[in-house]
Amino acid sequence: MSKPSIPQGTRDFSPEEVRKRQYILHTLQDIFELYGFQPLETPSMENLVTLTGKYGEEGDRLIFKILNNGLHEKKEEDKAKLNAEWNNLLSKPYSTPVVTERALRYDLTIPFARYVVMHQNELAFPFRRYQMQPVWRADRPQKGRYREFWQCDADVVGSTSLINEAELLGIYQNAFDKLHIPVTIKINSRKLLAALAELCGMPEKMMDITIAMDKLDKIGWIGVAKELQERSISDDGIWQIEKVINVTGNNEQKLAAFADIMQHSASGMEGINELSKTLAYHKELLPPSDKDVKTGIEVDISLARGLNYYTGVIVEVVCAHPDVKMGSIGGGGRYDDLTGLFGLKGLSGVGVSFGIDRIYDVMEELKVFPEQLATGTAVMLVNFGGENEIYALHLLQKLRAAGIAAEIYPDAAKFDKQMKYANKRGIPYVMLPGDDERQKNMVSLKNFSTGEQQLLTPDECIRIIQSA
RNA sequence: GAGGUUGUAGCUCAGCCGGUUAGAGCAUCAGAUUGUGGUUCUGAGGGUCGAGGGUUCGAGCCCCUUUAGCCUCCCCA
């Protein structure tokens, strides 16, 4: 069986799908630009050492590695080394520059950090950039998860002001508002999670605690408690965590309750302070009429986020529509020392990411794409061959000069075949430049949705199509 | 990495208890109809039943192996 196929977890995008995806991308781009962010692109592949160790142990496993070229051309003495390394590769998870030294981009944040470090002397800090490019993960695909997918990131690096956090919240609200997706933006702080681990008397267990807590809405408290036990958290610690999770109320009430519980933890109080300051700034950014409406921003202590470079405020966006079962469609947070990984210390950054593949799926499910996205060819010219063909080409040029998307059926095929083609393409107008029309220097214009047909001058046709 | 599930025409899927030449709808192509599409009618092409092995007089169907997709867990967007 030699049917063609594409690699697991990748997709083709039909013309309609591309249009819809571009609609999302353009919407986001407009908003990023409106907030003063600048575009950036980085290569699809990075040096493997740039990526390894940045995403945790699981992340390293999911990096797509690129086999070195010319392995078969190695000199004899290098081949012995290659064979030895190859055996290592087969026996354990292991990478060696002899076999692979490049890898596909896993996310946009690390390449961004790499870029900032490499160009630190040219950049004006705080540097605000957005980036929309595909990333690759060797994950096992499933619903809403692909091996190649796009991320759209906006980050600010070189400023610790919480105004940045507040603005990024604004970007999220602005974007999902424009895309007509109801969302809840969950917000938390790694510092609260650290404080919680302190409270349990196990500060080193912060990752275990957060990973377990993150599953709260999936498996419920009973499940989380069980997982905490499995991760050897003490009963007292679990009780502390339960206390925090049971806190309810609006954001102010929650933060006040956390402050009460964590009053002896410096990092806890710091986290609470940051969250309330962020929310206060954000409130000032809202248009006046919106200041007292529900913002859709929800403090959620169970929010963890996997990436282990986050240090401060973290956010995650989920679709708030009850019928949509989809994981997060965006996330982000502050990372205090991201560029430190590449030797540039003391540069703090904060950013958000949009998962546009999931956003697409959600919009499809909610049917919120605009109707008129498919603005392809507006008019097709039927090809009657001979002199009529030349006449049609002149008309075609005239249409395009007037800014009308037009095409001619390239072959003088049977009339019925040409009409069927136009119909299948959903082209709204068809022009019939035949003998009669040519001799009068006019053309028949047929509206394909009404079936109406008129004999008109080319200029009249242009006016009609333009005003449609 | 673990588990579940499905592979039959280009697509979506039937296919009985194992029985002779494997079907349907859609799509494609041709004709009715060489200046009028969508609708209709007629006809045609299209299959290594995912692959390999086994059981059987006989396998799309049963057994084993293998492979690919989908779904779940882990983790993540």
Short mmCIF file of C-alpha atoms in Angstrom, two decimals, chain A residues 78-304:
data_model
loop_
_atom_site.label_atom_id
_atom_site.label_comp_id
_atom_site.label_asym_id
_atom_site.label_seq_id
_atom_site.Cartn_x
_atom_site.Cartn_y
_atom_site.Cartn_z
CA ASP A 78 35.50 9.19 13.44
CA LYS A 79 33.41 6.17 12.55
CA ALA A 80 34.68 4.26 15.57
CA LYS A 81 33.54 7.11 17.78
CA LEU A 82 30.22 7.25 15.99
CA ASN A 83 29.65 3.55 16.57
CA ALA A 84 30.41 3.88 20.25
CA GLU A 85 28.08 6.83 20.63
CA TRP A 86 25.42 5.00 18.69
CA ASN A 87 25.46 2.20 21.23
CA ASN A 88 24.96 4.78 23.96
CA LEU A 89 22.00 6.17 22.08
CA LEU A 90 20.39 2.78 21.88
CA SER A 91 20.83 1.96 25.54
CA LYS A 92 19.59 5.16 27.18
CA PRO A 93 18.02 8.54 26.50
CA TYR A 94 21.07 10.36 25.28
CA SER A 95 22.12 12.90 22.74
CA THR A 96 25.53 13.32 21.27
CA PRO A 97 26.79 16.01 18.91
CA VAL A 98 28.34 13.25 16.84
CA VAL A 99 24.83 12.19 15.80
CA THR A 100 22.69 15.28 16.35
CA GLU A 101 23.48 18.88 17.07
CA ARG A 102 20.34 20.65 15.85
CA ALA A 103 16.72 20.41 16.83
CA LEU A 104 13.37 21.86 15.85
CA ARG A 105 12.08 24.77 17.88
CA TYR A 106 10.06 23.53 20.88
CA ASP A 107 8.55 26.87 21.82
CA LEU A 108 9.12 30.55 21.08
CA THR A 109 10.31 31.69 24.48
CA ILE A 110 13.71 30.05 24.63
CA PRO A 111 14.65 31.13 21.09
CA PHE A 112 13.53 34.61 22.10
CA ALA A 113 15.77 34.54 25.17
CA ARG A 114 18.63 33.34 22.99
CA TYR A 115 17.95 36.21 20.57
CA VAL A 116 17.89 38.80 23.34
CA VAL A 117 21.22 37.61 24.69
CA MET A 118 22.82 37.59 21.25
CA HIS A 119 21.55 41.07 20.40
CA GLN A 120 21.59 42.68 23.85
CA ASN A 121 23.68 45.60 22.69
CA GLU A 122 21.39 46.54 19.82
CA LEU A 123 18.07 46.29 21.64
CA ALA A 124 16.26 49.06 23.43
CA PHE A 125 15.05 47.69 26.74
CA PRO A 126 12.37 47.05 27.80
CA PHE A 127 12.09 45.05 24.59
CA ARG A 128 8.55 44.16 23.54
CA ARG A 129 8.24 41.54 20.86
CA TYR A 130 5.60 39.28 19.39
CA GLN A 131 6.29 36.15 17.41
CA MET A 132 3.97 33.83 15.49
CA GLN A 133 5.60 30.68 14.18
CA PRO A 134 5.19 26.91 14.25
CA VAL A 135 6.78 24.80 16.96
CA TRP A 136 7.34 21.05 17.10
CA ARG A 137 6.97 18.49 19.83
CA ALA A 138 7.53 14.75 19.64
CA ASP A 139 4.50 14.23 21.85
CA ARG A 140 1.91 11.58 21.21
CA PRO A 141 -0.88 13.34 19.33
CA GLN A 142 -4.48 13.31 20.51
CA LYS A 143 -7.49 15.57 20.43
CA GLY A 144 -6.28 19.16 20.30
CA ARG A 145 -2.63 18.08 20.40
CA TYR A 146 -0.38 18.06 17.42
CA ARG A 147 3.29 17.47 16.72
CA GLU A 148 3.46 20.62 14.66
CA PHE A 149 1.47 23.58 15.86
CA TRP A 150 1.66 27.34 15.98
CA GLN A 151 2.31 29.57 18.90
CA CYS A 152 1.80 33.29 19.10
CA ASP A 153 3.78 34.89 21.87
CA ALA A 154 4.07 38.39 23.19
CA ASP A 155 6.81 39.09 25.73
CA VAL A 156 8.36 42.05 27.46
CA VAL A 157 11.90 41.61 28.65
CA GLY A 158 13.92 44.04 30.73
CA SER A 159 11.25 45.35 33.08
CA THR A 160 9.94 44.11 36.39
CA SER A 161 6.95 46.45 36.47
CA LEU A 162 3.63 44.76 37.03
CA ILE A 163 2.18 47.11 34.45
CA ASN A 164 3.51 44.56 31.97
CA GLU A 165 1.49 41.80 33.57
CA ALA A 166 -1.57 44.01 33.56
CA GLU A 167 -1.10 44.88 29.90
CA LEU A 168 -0.74 41.26 28.93
CA LEU A 169 -4.01 40.53 30.69
CA GLY A 170 -5.47 43.34 28.61
CA ILE A 171 -4.10 41.78 25.45
CA TYR A 172 -5.76 38.50 26.32
CA GLN A 173 -9.10 40.14 26.97
CA ASN A 174 -8.85 42.30 23.89
CA ALA A 175 -7.93 39.36 21.68
CA PHE A 176 -10.55 36.91 22.84
CA ASP A 177 -13.13 39.63 22.79
CA LYS A 178 -12.34 40.34 19.14
CA LEU A 179 -12.41 36.62 18.34
CA HIS A 180 -15.74 36.23 20.15
CA ILE A 181 -14.52 33.54 22.50
CA PRO A 182 -15.76 33.77 26.08
CA VAL A 183 -12.83 33.03 28.35
CA THR A 184 -11.75 32.85 31.93
CA ILE A 185 -8.24 34.03 32.59
CA LYS A 186 -6.84 32.20 35.57
CA ILE A 187 -4.07 33.92 37.43
CA ASN A 188 -1.74 32.74 40.14
CA SER A 189 1.81 33.23 41.32
CA ARG A 190 4.65 30.78 41.58
CA LYS A 191 5.47 32.56 44.79
CA LEU A 192 2.19 31.44 46.31
CA LEU A 193 2.95 27.90 45.28
CA ALA A 194 6.40 28.17 46.83
CA ALA A 195 4.82 29.54 50.00
CA LEU A 196 2.40 26.66 50.03
CA ALA A 197 5.27 24.20 49.84
CA GLU A 198 6.89 26.03 52.76
CA LEU A 199 3.64 25.81 54.64
CA CYS A 200 3.70 22.06 54.13
CA GLY A 201 7.20 22.06 55.56
CA MET A 202 8.50 20.71 52.25
CA PRO A 203 9.77 23.60 50.13
CA GLU A 204 11.66 21.19 47.89
CA LYS A 205 8.37 19.52 46.93
CA MET A 206 6.95 22.57 45.19
CA MET A 207 6.93 20.94 41.75
CA ASP A 208 5.16 17.83 43.04
CA ILE A 209 2.59 19.90 44.82
CA THR A 210 1.88 22.13 41.86
CA ILE A 211 1.65 19.26 39.37
CA ALA A 212 -0.87 17.51 41.58
CA MET A 213 -2.87 20.67 42.28
CA ASP A 214 -3.04 21.56 38.63
CA LYS A 215 -5.30 18.55 38.12
CA LEU A 216 -7.92 19.82 40.53
CA ASP A 217 -10.59 20.59 37.96
CA LYS A 218 -9.88 17.30 36.20
CA ILE A 219 -9.80 14.78 39.05
CA GLY A 220 -11.28 16.70 41.97
CA TRP A 221 -9.88 17.16 45.46
CA ILE A 222 -10.06 13.46 46.34
CA GLY A 223 -7.89 12.66 43.33
CA VAL A 224 -5.45 15.45 44.09
CA ALA A 225 -5.14 14.36 47.70
CA LYS A 226 -4.39 10.84 46.55
CA GLU A 227 -1.76 12.06 44.14
CA LEU A 228 -0.21 14.24 46.85
CA GLN A 229 0.02 11.18 49.04
CA GLU A 230 1.70 9.25 46.25
CA ARG A 231 4.16 12.11 45.90
CA SER A 232 4.90 11.63 49.61
CA ILE A 233 3.43 14.86 50.92
CA SER A 234 2.72 14.64 54.66
CA ASP A 235 -0.85 14.48 55.94
CA ASP A 236 -0.39 17.85 57.59
CA GLY A 237 0.82 19.27 54.30
CA ILE A 238 -2.20 17.88 52.48
CA TRP A 239 -4.42 19.47 55.10
CA GLN A 240 -2.73 22.83 54.53
CA ILE A 241 -3.26 22.51 50.81
CA GLU A 242 -6.90 21.61 51.27
CA LYS A 243 -7.36 24.71 53.38
CA VAL A 244 -5.99 26.92 50.61
CA ILE A 245 -7.94 25.21 47.87
CA ASN A 246 -11.19 25.60 49.79
CA VAL A 247 -10.86 29.38 49.81
CA THR A 248 -13.74 30.91 47.84
CA GLY A 249 -15.05 34.35 46.97
CA ASN A 250 -14.03 37.05 44.54
CA ASN A 251 -10.41 37.83 43.83
CA GLU A 252 -10.04 40.34 46.67
CA GLN A 253 -11.59 37.94 49.16
CA LYS A 254 -9.39 35.08 48.00
CA LEU A 255 -6.23 37.15 48.25
CA ALA A 256 -7.22 38.34 51.71
CA ALA A 257 -7.78 34.76 52.81
CA PHE A 258 -4.43 33.68 51.39
CA ALA A 259 -2.77 36.58 53.18
CA ASP A 260 -4.26 35.32 56.40
CA ILE A 261 -3.03 31.77 55.86
CA MET A 262 0.41 32.76 54.55
CA GLN A 263 1.12 35.73 56.78
CA HIS A 264 4.39 34.22 58.01
CA SER A 265 5.74 33.46 54.57
CA ALA A 266 7.70 36.25 52.91
CA SER A 267 7.34 34.80 49.44
CA GLY A 268 3.65 34.17 49.99
CA MET A 269 3.00 37.78 50.95
CA GLU A 270 5.09 38.95 48.02
CA GLY A 271 3.04 36.84 45.64
CA ILE A 272 -0.21 38.13 47.05
CA ASN A 273 1.01 41.68 46.79
CA GLU A 274 2.02 41.16 43.16
CA LEU A 275 -1.31 39.67 42.26
CA SER A 276 -3.34 42.44 43.81
CA LYS A 277 -1.12 45.10 42.24
CA THR A 278 -1.43 43.45 38.85
CA LEU A 279 -5.20 43.35 39.16
CA ALA A 280 -5.27 46.98 40.28
CA TYR A 281 -3.19 48.13 37.30
CA HIS A 282 -5.32 46.09 35.00
CA LYS A 283 -8.47 47.74 36.28
CA GLU A 284 -7.04 51.14 35.33
CA LEU A 285 -6.38 49.87 31.81
CA LEU A 286 -9.99 48.93 31.20
CA PRO A 287 -12.23 51.35 29.33
CA PRO A 288 -14.15 53.47 31.90
CA SER A 289 -17.47 51.72 31.46
CA ASP A 290 -15.93 48.30 32.07
CA LYS A 291 -14.32 49.07 35.40
CA ASP A 292 -16.94 47.43 37.49
CA VAL A 293 -17.94 44.59 35.22
CA LYS A 294 -16.74 41.11 35.88
CA THR A 295 -13.32 40.98 34.28
CA GLY A 296 -13.23 37.25 33.66
CA ILE A 297 -9.97 37.15 35.56
CA GLU A 298 -9.96 34.65 38.34
CA VAL A 299 -7.35 34.06 40.99
CA ASP A 300 -6.83 30.30 41.09
CA ILE A 301 -4.24 28.87 43.41
CA SER A 302 -4.46 25.46 41.74
CA LEU A 303 -3.09 26.87 38.50
CA ALA A 304 0.44 25.55 38.06
#
